[in-house]
Short mmCIF file of C-alpha atoms in Angstrom, two decimals:
data_model
loop_
_atom_site.label_atom_id
_atom_site.label_comp_id
_atom_site.label_asym_id
_atom_site.label_seq_id
_atom_site.Cartn_x
_atom_site.Cartn_y
_atom_site.Cartn_z
CA GLU A 53 69.61 104.54 95.91
CA ASP A 54 72.49 106.58 97.28
CA GLN A 55 71.37 109.87 98.77
CA VAL A 56 73.43 113.01 99.78
CA THR A 57 71.42 115.95 101.42
CA GLN A 58 73.20 119.60 102.39
CA SER A 59 71.95 121.62 104.86
CA PRO A 60 71.23 124.85 104.61
CA GLU A 61 70.84 125.89 101.13
CA ALA A 62 72.45 128.97 101.75
CA LEU A 63 74.07 130.76 104.54
CA ARG A 64 74.87 134.30 105.50
CA LEU A 65 77.15 134.69 108.16
CA GLN A 66 79.42 138.09 109.31
CA GLU A 67 83.29 137.64 109.07
CA GLY A 68 84.39 136.14 112.18
CA GLU A 69 80.94 134.53 113.02
CA SER A 70 81.19 130.42 113.26
CA SER A 71 79.06 127.62 111.77
CA SER A 72 78.61 124.29 110.71
CA LEU A 73 77.65 123.14 107.16
CA ASN A 74 75.72 119.84 107.34
CA CYS A 75 75.86 116.45 104.72
CA SER A 76 73.26 113.70 105.82
CA TYR A 77 73.91 110.78 103.65
CA THR A 78 72.40 107.17 102.87
CA VAL A 79 74.65 104.79 100.90
CA SER A 80 75.39 100.93 100.89
CA GLY A 81 78.42 101.19 102.50
CA LEU A 82 80.94 103.99 102.81
CA ARG A 83 84.42 103.98 100.97
CA GLY A 84 84.88 107.74 101.21
CA LEU A 85 83.48 111.08 101.58
CA PHE A 86 84.39 114.43 99.92
CA TRP A 87 83.89 118.10 100.02
CA TYR A 88 84.76 120.25 97.68
CA ARG A 89 84.40 123.92 97.10
CA GLN A 90 83.27 125.79 94.47
CA ASP A 91 83.67 129.28 93.08
CA PRO A 92 81.47 130.92 90.57
CA GLY A 93 82.52 130.18 87.11
CA LYS A 94 84.91 127.48 88.44
CA GLY A 95 84.88 123.45 88.71
CA PRO A 96 84.67 122.02 91.97
CA GLU A 97 87.78 121.97 93.72
CA PHE A 98 89.09 119.48 96.27
CA LEU A 99 89.37 119.89 100.15
CA PHE A 100 88.97 116.73 101.98
CA THR A 101 88.45 113.00 102.01
CA LEU A 102 86.85 111.10 105.21
CA TYR A 103 86.81 107.17 105.52
CA SER A 104 85.45 106.32 108.53
CA ALA A 105 83.26 107.54 111.73
CA GLY A 106 85.13 109.33 113.75
CA GLU A 107 87.62 110.72 111.50
CA GLU A 108 88.49 114.38 111.38
CA LYS A 109 90.44 116.42 108.98
CA GLU A 110 91.50 120.50 108.92
CA LYS A 111 92.92 122.98 106.56
CA GLU A 112 93.16 126.66 107.80
CA ARG A 113 89.36 127.79 109.25
CA LEU A 114 87.81 124.50 108.06
CA LYS A 115 87.58 120.98 109.83
CA ALA A 116 85.60 118.39 108.58
CA THR A 117 84.12 115.74 110.46
CA LEU A 118 82.11 112.31 110.23
CA THR A 119 79.98 109.78 111.77
CA LYS A 120 77.59 107.11 110.36
CA LYS A 121 75.15 109.33 109.18
CA GLU A 122 76.18 112.98 108.47
CA SER A 123 79.55 114.89 108.32
CA PHE A 124 79.93 118.60 109.24
CA LEU A 125 82.09 121.35 107.93
CA HIS A 126 82.72 123.22 110.49
CA ILE A 127 84.07 127.35 109.69
CA THR A 128 85.79 128.91 112.14
CA ALA A 129 85.85 132.45 112.25
CA PRO A 130 85.37 132.78 108.15
CA LYS A 131 86.62 135.65 105.89
CA PRO A 132 84.99 136.85 102.86
CA GLU A 133 87.61 135.07 101.22
CA ASP A 134 85.90 131.59 102.28
CA SER A 135 82.28 132.59 100.33
CA ALA A 136 81.91 129.74 97.92
CA THR A 137 79.01 127.11 97.37
CA TYR A 138 80.66 123.77 99.49
CA LEU A 139 79.42 120.43 97.78
CA CYS A 140 79.58 116.93 99.63
CA ALA A 141 79.64 113.63 97.77
CA VAL A 142 79.78 110.01 98.80
CA LEU A 143 81.74 106.59 97.37
CA PRO A 144 79.45 103.36 97.80
CA GLY A 145 81.37 100.81 99.58
CA ILE A 146 79.10 98.25 97.98
CA SER A 147 80.31 98.25 94.02
CA ASN A 148 81.22 96.33 91.28
CA PHE A 149 84.74 96.57 89.98
CA GLY A 150 85.46 99.85 88.78
CA ASN A 151 82.48 101.73 90.59
CA GLU A 152 83.56 104.95 91.24
CA LYS A 153 80.58 106.91 90.92
CA LEU A 154 80.40 110.11 93.13
CA THR A 155 76.76 110.95 94.21
CA PHE A 156 77.14 114.75 95.03
CA GLY A 157 74.76 117.14 97.38
CA THR A 158 73.44 120.17 95.81
CA GLY A 159 75.77 122.19 98.37
CA THR A 160 75.37 124.92 100.84
CA ARG A 161 76.25 128.60 99.23
CA LEU A 162 78.00 130.27 102.01
CA THR A 163 78.31 134.13 101.95
CA ILE A 164 80.93 135.74 104.55
CA ILE A 165 79.70 139.25 104.90
CA PRO A 166 82.82 142.40 105.62
CA ASP B 121 99.78 123.04 88.99
CA ALA B 122 98.23 120.28 86.65
CA ARG B 123 94.65 121.35 85.58
CA VAL B 124 91.79 119.48 83.36
CA THR B 125 91.32 121.92 80.64
CA GLN B 126 88.02 121.93 79.01
CA THR B 127 86.74 123.82 75.80
CA PRO B 128 85.01 125.85 74.87
CA ARG B 129 84.47 127.74 78.25
CA HIS B 130 80.85 129.03 76.58
CA LYS B 131 78.36 127.47 73.84
CA VAL B 132 75.48 128.89 72.46
CA THR B 133 73.91 127.10 70.08
CA GLU B 134 70.47 126.64 68.27
CA MET B 135 68.20 123.37 69.06
CA GLY B 136 68.75 121.07 66.58
CA GLN B 137 72.46 121.77 66.59
CA GLU B 138 75.42 119.63 67.08
CA VAL B 139 77.47 120.55 69.97
CA THR B 140 81.15 118.89 71.17
CA MET B 141 82.64 119.53 74.38
CA ARG B 142 86.07 118.72 74.96
CA CYS B 143 88.54 117.96 77.89
CA GLN B 144 92.37 117.11 78.34
CA PRO B 145 92.60 115.12 81.50
CA ILE B 146 95.64 115.90 83.90
CA LEU B 147 98.58 113.81 82.38
CA GLY B 148 98.85 110.05 84.21
CA HIS B 149 95.17 110.16 85.43
CA ASN B 150 93.36 107.24 83.99
CA THR B 151 89.89 107.77 84.77
CA VAL B 152 87.64 110.52 83.18
CA PHE B 153 84.08 111.35 84.39
CA TRP B 154 81.64 113.60 82.60
CA TYR B 155 79.18 115.13 85.06
CA ARG B 156 76.15 117.89 84.29
CA GLN B 157 75.43 120.80 86.95
CA THR B 158 72.11 122.54 86.85
CA MET B 159 70.48 124.63 89.70
CA MET B 160 67.78 122.12 90.11
CA GLN B 161 69.49 118.84 90.11
CA GLY B 162 73.03 119.56 91.42
CA LEU B 163 76.24 117.50 89.38
CA GLU B 164 75.00 114.42 87.99
CA LEU B 165 77.37 111.73 86.71
CA LEU B 166 76.98 111.05 82.86
CA ALA B 167 79.78 108.80 81.91
CA TYR B 168 83.08 107.58 82.87
CA PHE B 169 85.99 105.92 81.90
CA ARG B 170 89.05 104.18 82.51
CA ASN B 171 92.20 103.49 81.00
CA ARG B 172 90.28 104.72 77.92
CA ALA B 173 87.20 102.67 77.84
CA PRO B 174 83.90 103.34 79.05
CA LEU B 175 82.75 101.62 82.38
CA ASP B 176 79.32 103.29 82.94
CA ASP B 177 77.17 105.93 80.85
CA SER B 178 74.02 104.80 82.15
CA GLY B 179 73.12 108.46 83.54
CA MET B 180 73.03 109.77 79.69
CA PRO B 181 70.54 110.17 77.03
CA LYS B 182 71.68 107.54 74.65
CA ASP B 183 69.48 108.52 71.71
CA ARG B 184 71.38 112.16 71.62
CA PHE B 185 74.55 112.28 74.06
CA SER B 186 77.88 109.94 73.23
CA ALA B 187 80.90 110.30 75.15
CA GLU B 188 84.33 108.57 73.96
CA MET B 189 88.21 109.02 74.85
CA PRO B 190 89.92 108.99 71.23
CA ASP B 191 92.91 108.61 73.28
CA ALA B 192 94.56 109.28 76.68
CA THR B 193 94.68 112.92 76.39
CA LEU B 194 91.05 113.76 74.87
CA ALA B 195 87.54 113.18 75.98
CA THR B 196 84.38 114.00 74.05
CA LEU B 197 81.19 114.49 74.62
CA LYS B 198 78.59 115.12 71.67
CA ILE B 199 74.56 116.14 71.90
CA GLN B 200 72.95 115.89 68.67
CA PRO B 201 70.45 117.28 68.63
CA SER B 202 70.72 119.50 71.22
CA GLU B 203 67.41 120.53 72.80
CA PRO B 204 66.85 123.54 75.31
CA ARG B 205 66.60 121.37 78.35
CA ASP B 206 70.34 120.18 77.75
CA SER B 207 71.25 123.83 79.25
CA ALA B 208 73.80 123.39 81.62
CA VAL B 209 77.18 123.05 82.94
CA TYR B 210 79.16 120.29 81.61
CA PHE B 211 82.41 119.30 84.16
CA CYS B 212 84.89 116.72 82.87
CA ALA B 213 87.34 115.49 85.64
CA SER B 214 90.00 113.16 86.19
CA GLY B 215 91.68 110.74 88.85
CA SER B 216 93.45 107.57 89.56
CA PRO B 217 91.06 104.98 91.16
CA LEU B 218 89.18 106.32 94.22
CA GLY B 219 88.77 104.01 97.22
CA GLN B 220 91.58 102.27 96.50
CA GLY B 221 93.73 103.14 99.68
CA ALA B 222 94.88 106.05 101.57
CA GLY B 223 96.24 109.16 100.04
CA ASN B 224 94.04 107.94 96.63
CA SER B 225 93.82 111.24 94.05
CA PRO B 226 90.65 112.81 94.33
CA LEU B 227 88.94 113.93 91.35
CA HIS B 228 90.06 116.97 89.69
CA PHE B 229 87.33 119.10 88.07
CA GLY B 230 87.95 121.24 84.66
CA ASN B 231 86.11 124.58 84.56
CA GLY B 232 83.46 123.46 82.60
CA THR B 233 81.38 124.38 79.63
CA ARG B 234 78.94 126.27 79.93
CA LEU B 235 76.19 125.23 77.36
CA THR B 236 72.95 127.31 76.04
CA VAL B 237 70.63 125.97 73.42
CA THR B 238 68.12 128.19 72.30
#
């Protein structure tokens, strides 16, 4: 069974204090790993897709990296507007036709204190 | 920006009542997903459709839940009868098929229907 574990569950940082969020996964092959941001009362908003170990993607203060067992979301010099829950999801590689079932982690709730 | 639209945003109902949630996927997207989110379980997939045909509803309690796509612009999720344990936020998401090459479209989520069953 595919599993995604995110840590920590919650993280409080001072503005400007860089850190990393972790997403560990076990999956039957990996077609893609996805990062989403979710604000209170909203649906998840897509950030990145990573396809293979060693791949990196960047967007503003965020950088996502991928190994064969985990992914990190690095946040550099965060601002209060980066406060949100960050979700990780995996799409397994072994599938029947049309299997597009993402398995999500439970997220890391990030709070940036001004 | 194209958006997935869900209605209603909030629903409070009594146990035993029927609940219908609606979703308008982004025009041109041919896959539609229904997810349920709770604090304890996170996001759980209930059902998904491709080209309006149901592909998988194994995550859904079949005795009380049903999902349909009457046409390409409307997806519905019904609960009958509703129970307090159904209280959660229900999300609809749409996209083009995932994992079919670089640049494939990620899932786009609506803002959910917050359901409270008393």
